[in-house]
Amino acid sequence: MAKVPLTPEQGYEIGSAPQFSGTKAQNAVSAIAFKLQDEYNDVESKKLYNEFYSELETNTNNYLNTQGFDAVKVVDKENNETAYDQSNNNITDLLASYADRASNGEIKYMFENMASVSVRSAQNKMTNHSIKQQRLAHEAEVTASITNKKTAAMQNYETWQDPTGDFVLNYTAGLELLKEQAVLKGWNIDPDAVDPTGKKIPVSSRFIESVNEYNMEILKDLIKQLDADGKHDQIAAVLEKFKPIMKEEDFANISISVKEKYDDYNSEKIVDTILFNNG
């Protein structure tokens, strides 16, 4: 059978390499270019993210280091912006700034996907911190207010017998603040409270103790000041007034100390009457 000889147009010359068509060569070059571009996009997006993350952490930690009222106070009165708002806005601005640095849309998209996870985490930390610090700030101010009311009551001790006087007004205001403090701390102050099963919930022992400590301080100061004024006849009346709201043991101790100090027969007799006849 006759063979058709290969012509230069039909075959390869001796020692020549295979020749690709123009379309195949272009496809190969395009594939390399796409791969290089993908690698570059990955590198730049990661570089943007790493630099962004460093600044994000600095901003977040700066806020997390603020404590109490400083973490929730208004820092920009004109815009009614709190410290929390300011730090949150910083994150938004920081994210936009880094996204704008991306050299193409794909890099921007990749960066924003990575950054969004870290942003959510940072905002959750800041939100939880804000809630905690606001509660602590509230507790601190209530505690300070209790001290102020107690001090004001002591300073107005001379009016202790007047139901509308400054002593009574400040003393009772302090008691109300003790209730507010207990609620903030999660202590039950309702004697009729029940749980979901209907079981009675006792009044918090910590609340009871805080009220007793408050009353003890007020009572001791009243006795001290009345003694300094020589109003010994009022001391027995003060004891009688406070007895129903005091722990029995504490009241007994302070009454005994009064008896030991005043050896006047009438004063001792009145104190004995309070301790034993009204018990």
Coordinates of C-alpha atoms in Angstrom, one line a residue:
M1 CA 0.0 0.0 0.0
A2 CA 1.4 3.4 -1.0
K3 CA 2.2 5.9 1.8
V4 CA 1.4 9.5 1.5
P5 CA 4.6 11.5 2.3
L6 CA 4.5 14.1 5.0
T7 CA 5.0 17.6 3.8
P8 CA 6.4 20.4 6.0
E9 CA 2.9 21.8 6.4
Q10 CA 1.6 18.4 7.5
G11 CA 4.2 17.2 10.0
Y12 CA 7.2 18.2 12.0
E13 CA 10.7 18.9 10.8
I14 CA 13.4 16.8 12.3
G15 CA 14.6 18.2 15.7
S16 CA 11.6 20.6 16.0
A17 CA 9.4 20.9 19.1
P18 CA 5.7 20.5 19.0
Q19 CA 4.0 23.7 18.1
F20 CA 0.8 24.9 19.9
S21 CA -2.0 26.6 18.1
G22 CA -2.5 30.3 18.9
T23 CA -5.6 29.6 21.0
K24 CA -4.0 27.0 23.2
A25 CA -1.0 29.3 23.9
Q26 CA -3.3 32.1 24.9
N27 CA -5.3 29.9 27.2
A28 CA -2.1 28.8 29.0
V29 CA -0.9 32.3 29.5
S30 CA -4.3 33.4 30.7
A31 CA -4.4 30.5 33.2
I32 CA -1.0 31.6 34.6
A33 CA -2.2 35.2 34.8
F34 CA -5.3 34.3 36.6
K35 CA -3.3 32.2 39.1
L36 CA -0.9 35.0 39.7
Q37 CA -3.8 37.4 40.2
D38 CA -5.5 35.1 42.7
E39 CA -2.3 34.7 44.6
Y40 CA -1.8 38.5 44.6
N41 CA -5.4 39.0 45.8
D42 CA -4.9 36.6 48.6
V43 CA -1.6 38.2 49.7
E44 CA -3.0 41.8 49.6
S45 CA -6.2 40.9 51.3
K46 CA -4.3 39.1 54.1
K47 CA -1.9 42.0 54.5
L48 CA -4.8 44.4 54.8
Y49 CA -6.5 42.2 57.3
N50 CA -3.4 41.8 59.5
E51 CA -2.8 45.5 59.6
F52 CA -6.5 46.2 60.3
Y53 CA -6.6 43.5 63.0
S54 CA -3.7 45.2 64.9
E55 CA -5.5 48.5 65.0
L56 CA -8.8 46.9 65.8
E57 CA -7.3 45.2 68.8
T58 CA -5.8 48.4 70.0
N59 CA -9.1 50.2 69.8
T60 CA -11.0 47.4 71.5
N61 CA -8.5 47.0 74.3
N62 CA -8.5 50.7 74.9
Y63 CA -12.2 50.5 75.6
L64 CA -12.1 47.3 77.6
N65 CA -9.5 49.0 79.9
T66 CA -12.0 51.7 80.8
Q67 CA -13.9 51.0 84.1
G68 CA -17.1 52.0 85.7
F69 CA -18.7 55.3 84.7
D70 CA -15.8 56.1 82.3
A71 CA -16.9 53.2 80.1
V72 CA -20.4 54.6 79.6
K73 CA -20.2 58.3 80.1
V74 CA -21.0 60.8 77.3
V75 CA -17.8 62.0 75.8
D76 CA -19.3 64.1 73.0
K77 CA -22.2 66.2 74.2
E78 CA -22.9 67.7 70.8
N79 CA -23.6 64.3 69.3
N80 CA -24.6 62.6 72.5
E81 CA -21.9 60.1 71.9
T82 CA -20.8 57.8 74.8
A83 CA -17.4 56.2 75.2
Y84 CA -18.9 53.0 73.9
D85 CA -20.4 54.7 70.9
Q86 CA -17.1 56.4 70.1
S87 CA -15.1 53.1 70.2
N88 CA -17.8 51.4 68.0
N89 CA -17.7 54.2 65.5
N90 CA -13.9 53.9 65.4
I91 CA -14.3 50.3 64.3
T92 CA -16.7 51.3 61.5
D93 CA -14.3 54.0 60.3
L94 CA -11.3 51.7 60.5
L95 CA -13.1 49.0 58.5
A96 CA -14.1 51.5 55.8
S97 CA -10.6 53.0 55.6
Y98 CA -8.9 49.6 55.1
A99 CA -11.5 48.4 52.6
D100 CA -10.8 51.6 50.5
R101 CA -7.1 50.6 50.3
A102 CA -7.9 47.4 48.4
S103 CA -6.6 47.6 44.8
N104 CA -9.6 45.8 43.3
G105 CA -13.1 44.6 44.2
E106 CA -12.1 41.0 44.8
I107 CA -9.5 42.0 47.4
K108 CA -12.0 44.3 49.1
Y109 CA -14.5 41.4 49.2
M110 CA -11.9 39.0 50.7
F111 CA -10.7 41.5 53.2
E112 CA -14.2 42.4 54.4
N113 CA -15.1 38.7 54.8
M114 CA -12.1 38.1 57.0
A115 CA -12.5 41.4 58.9
S116 CA -16.2 40.9 59.6
V117 CA -15.6 38.0 61.9
S118 CA -13.1 40.0 64.0
V119 CA -15.4 43.0 64.0
R120 CA -18.3 40.9 65.4
S121 CA -16.1 39.5 68.1
A122 CA -14.7 42.9 69.1
Q123 CA -18.2 44.5 69.2
N124 CA -19.5 41.6 71.4
K125 CA -16.7 42.1 73.8
M126 CA -17.3 45.8 74.0
T127 CA -21.1 45.4 74.4
N128 CA -20.7 43.0 77.2
H129 CA -18.1 45.2 78.9
S130 CA -20.4 48.2 78.5
I131 CA -23.3 46.4 80.1
K132 CA -21.1 45.2 83.0
Q133 CA -19.5 48.6 83.6
Q134 CA -22.8 50.4 83.5
R135 CA -24.2 48.1 86.2
L136 CA -21.0 48.5 88.3
A137 CA -21.2 52.3 87.8
H138 CA -24.8 52.3 89.0
E139 CA -23.9 50.2 92.0
A140 CA -21.0 52.5 92.9
E141 CA -23.2 55.6 92.7
V142 CA -26.0 54.0 94.8
T143 CA -23.4 53.0 97.4
A144 CA -22.0 56.5 97.4
S145 CA -25.6 57.9 97.8
I146 CA -26.2 55.5 100.8
T147 CA -23.1 56.9 102.4
N148 CA -24.2 60.5 101.7
K149 CA -27.7 59.9 103.2
K150 CA -26.2 58.2 106.2
T151 CA -23.8 61.1 106.8
A152 CA -26.6 63.6 106.3
A153 CA -28.8 61.8 108.9
M154 CA -26.0 61.8 111.4
Q155 CA -25.3 65.5 110.9
N156 CA -29.0 66.1 111.6
Y157 CA -29.2 63.9 114.7
E158 CA -30.8 66.6 116.8
T159 CA -34.0 66.2 114.7
W160 CA -34.3 62.4 115.2
Q161 CA -37.6 62.7 117.0
D162 CA -39.2 64.8 114.3
P163 CA -41.0 62.5 111.7
T164 CA -40.6 65.2 109.0
G165 CA -37.1 66.3 110.1
D166 CA -33.9 66.0 108.1
F167 CA -32.7 63.1 110.2
V168 CA -35.7 60.9 109.4
L169 CA -35.8 62.1 105.7
N170 CA -32.2 61.2 105.1
Y171 CA -32.3 58.0 107.2
T172 CA -35.4 56.6 105.3
A173 CA -33.9 57.7 101.9
G174 CA -30.8 55.6 102.8
L175 CA -33.0 52.6 103.5
E176 CA -34.7 52.9 100.1
L177 CA -31.3 53.1 98.5
L178 CA -30.3 49.9 100.2
K179 CA -33.3 48.3 98.5
E180 CA -32.2 49.6 95.1
Q181 CA -28.7 48.3 95.8
A182 CA -30.0 44.9 96.7
V183 CA -32.1 44.7 93.4
L184 CA -29.0 45.7 91.4
K185 CA -27.1 42.8 93.1
G186 CA -29.9 40.4 92.5
W187 CA -30.8 40.0 96.1
N188 CA -34.5 39.2 96.9
I189 CA -36.1 41.9 99.0
D190 CA -39.7 40.7 98.6
P191 CA -41.0 38.6 101.5
D192 CA -43.9 37.3 99.2
A193 CA -41.7 36.3 96.3
V194 CA -42.0 32.7 95.0
D195 CA -40.1 30.7 92.4
P196 CA -41.7 29.2 89.2
T197 CA -42.8 26.1 91.2
G198 CA -44.6 28.3 93.7
K199 CA -42.0 27.7 96.5
K200 CA -41.4 30.7 98.7
I201 CA -38.1 32.6 98.2
P202 CA -36.6 33.9 101.4
V203 CA -35.5 37.5 101.7
S204 CA -31.8 37.7 101.0
S205 CA -29.7 37.3 104.1
R206 CA -27.2 39.8 102.6
F207 CA -29.9 42.4 102.2
I208 CA -30.9 41.9 105.8
E209 CA -27.3 42.2 107.0
S210 CA -26.8 45.4 105.0
V211 CA -29.8 47.0 106.6
N212 CA -28.7 45.9 110.0
E213 CA -25.2 47.3 109.5
Y214 CA -26.8 50.6 108.3
N215 CA -29.0 50.8 111.4
M216 CA -26.1 49.9 113.7
E217 CA -24.0 52.8 112.4
I218 CA -26.8 55.2 112.7
L219 CA -27.7 54.1 116.2
K220 CA -24.2 54.1 117.5
D221 CA -23.6 57.6 116.1
L222 CA -26.9 58.9 117.6
I223 CA -25.9 57.6 121.1
K224 CA -22.5 59.1 120.8
Q225 CA -23.8 62.5 119.7
L226 CA -26.6 62.6 122.3
D227 CA -24.1 61.6 125.0
A228 CA -21.8 64.5 123.9
D229 CA -24.7 66.9 124.2
G230 CA -25.5 65.5 127.7
K231 CA -29.0 64.4 126.5
H232 CA -28.7 61.1 128.3
D233 CA -32.5 60.9 128.8
Q234 CA -32.9 60.6 125.0
I235 CA -30.6 57.6 124.7
A236 CA -33.0 55.2 126.2
A237 CA -35.7 56.5 123.9
V238 CA -33.4 56.0 120.9
L239 CA -32.8 52.4 121.9
E240 CA -36.5 51.8 122.2
K241 CA -37.1 53.2 118.8
F242 CA -34.4 51.1 117.1
K243 CA -35.1 47.8 118.9
P244 CA -37.8 46.5 116.6
I245 CA -35.6 46.8 113.5
M246 CA -32.3 45.5 114.9
K247 CA -30.9 42.0 115.1
E248 CA -31.5 40.8 118.7
E249 CA -27.8 40.0 119.3
D250 CA -26.5 43.3 118.0
F251 CA -29.2 45.3 119.9
A252 CA -28.4 43.5 123.2
N253 CA -24.6 44.2 122.8
I254 CA -25.1 47.9 122.2
S255 CA -27.6 48.1 125.0
I256 CA -25.2 46.5 127.4
S257 CA -22.5 48.9 126.4
V258 CA -24.8 51.8 127.2
K259 CA -25.6 50.3 130.7
E260 CA -21.9 49.9 131.4
K261 CA -21.2 53.5 130.5
Y262 CA -24.1 55.1 132.4
D263 CA -24.4 54.1 136.0
D264 CA -27.2 56.5 136.6
Y265 CA -29.9 54.4 138.2
N266 CA -32.8 55.9 136.2
S267 CA -31.0 55.4 132.9
E268 CA -30.1 51.9 133.7
K269 CA -33.6 51.1 134.8
I270 CA -35.0 52.5 131.5
V271 CA -32.6 50.4 129.5
D272 CA -33.5 47.3 131.5
T273 CA -37.1 48.0 130.8
I274 CA -36.4 48.2 127.0
L275 CA -34.3 45.0 127.0
F276 CA -36.5 42.8 129.1
N277 CA -40.1 44.1 129.3
N278 CA -40.5 45.0 125.6
G279 CA -38.7 41.9 124.3

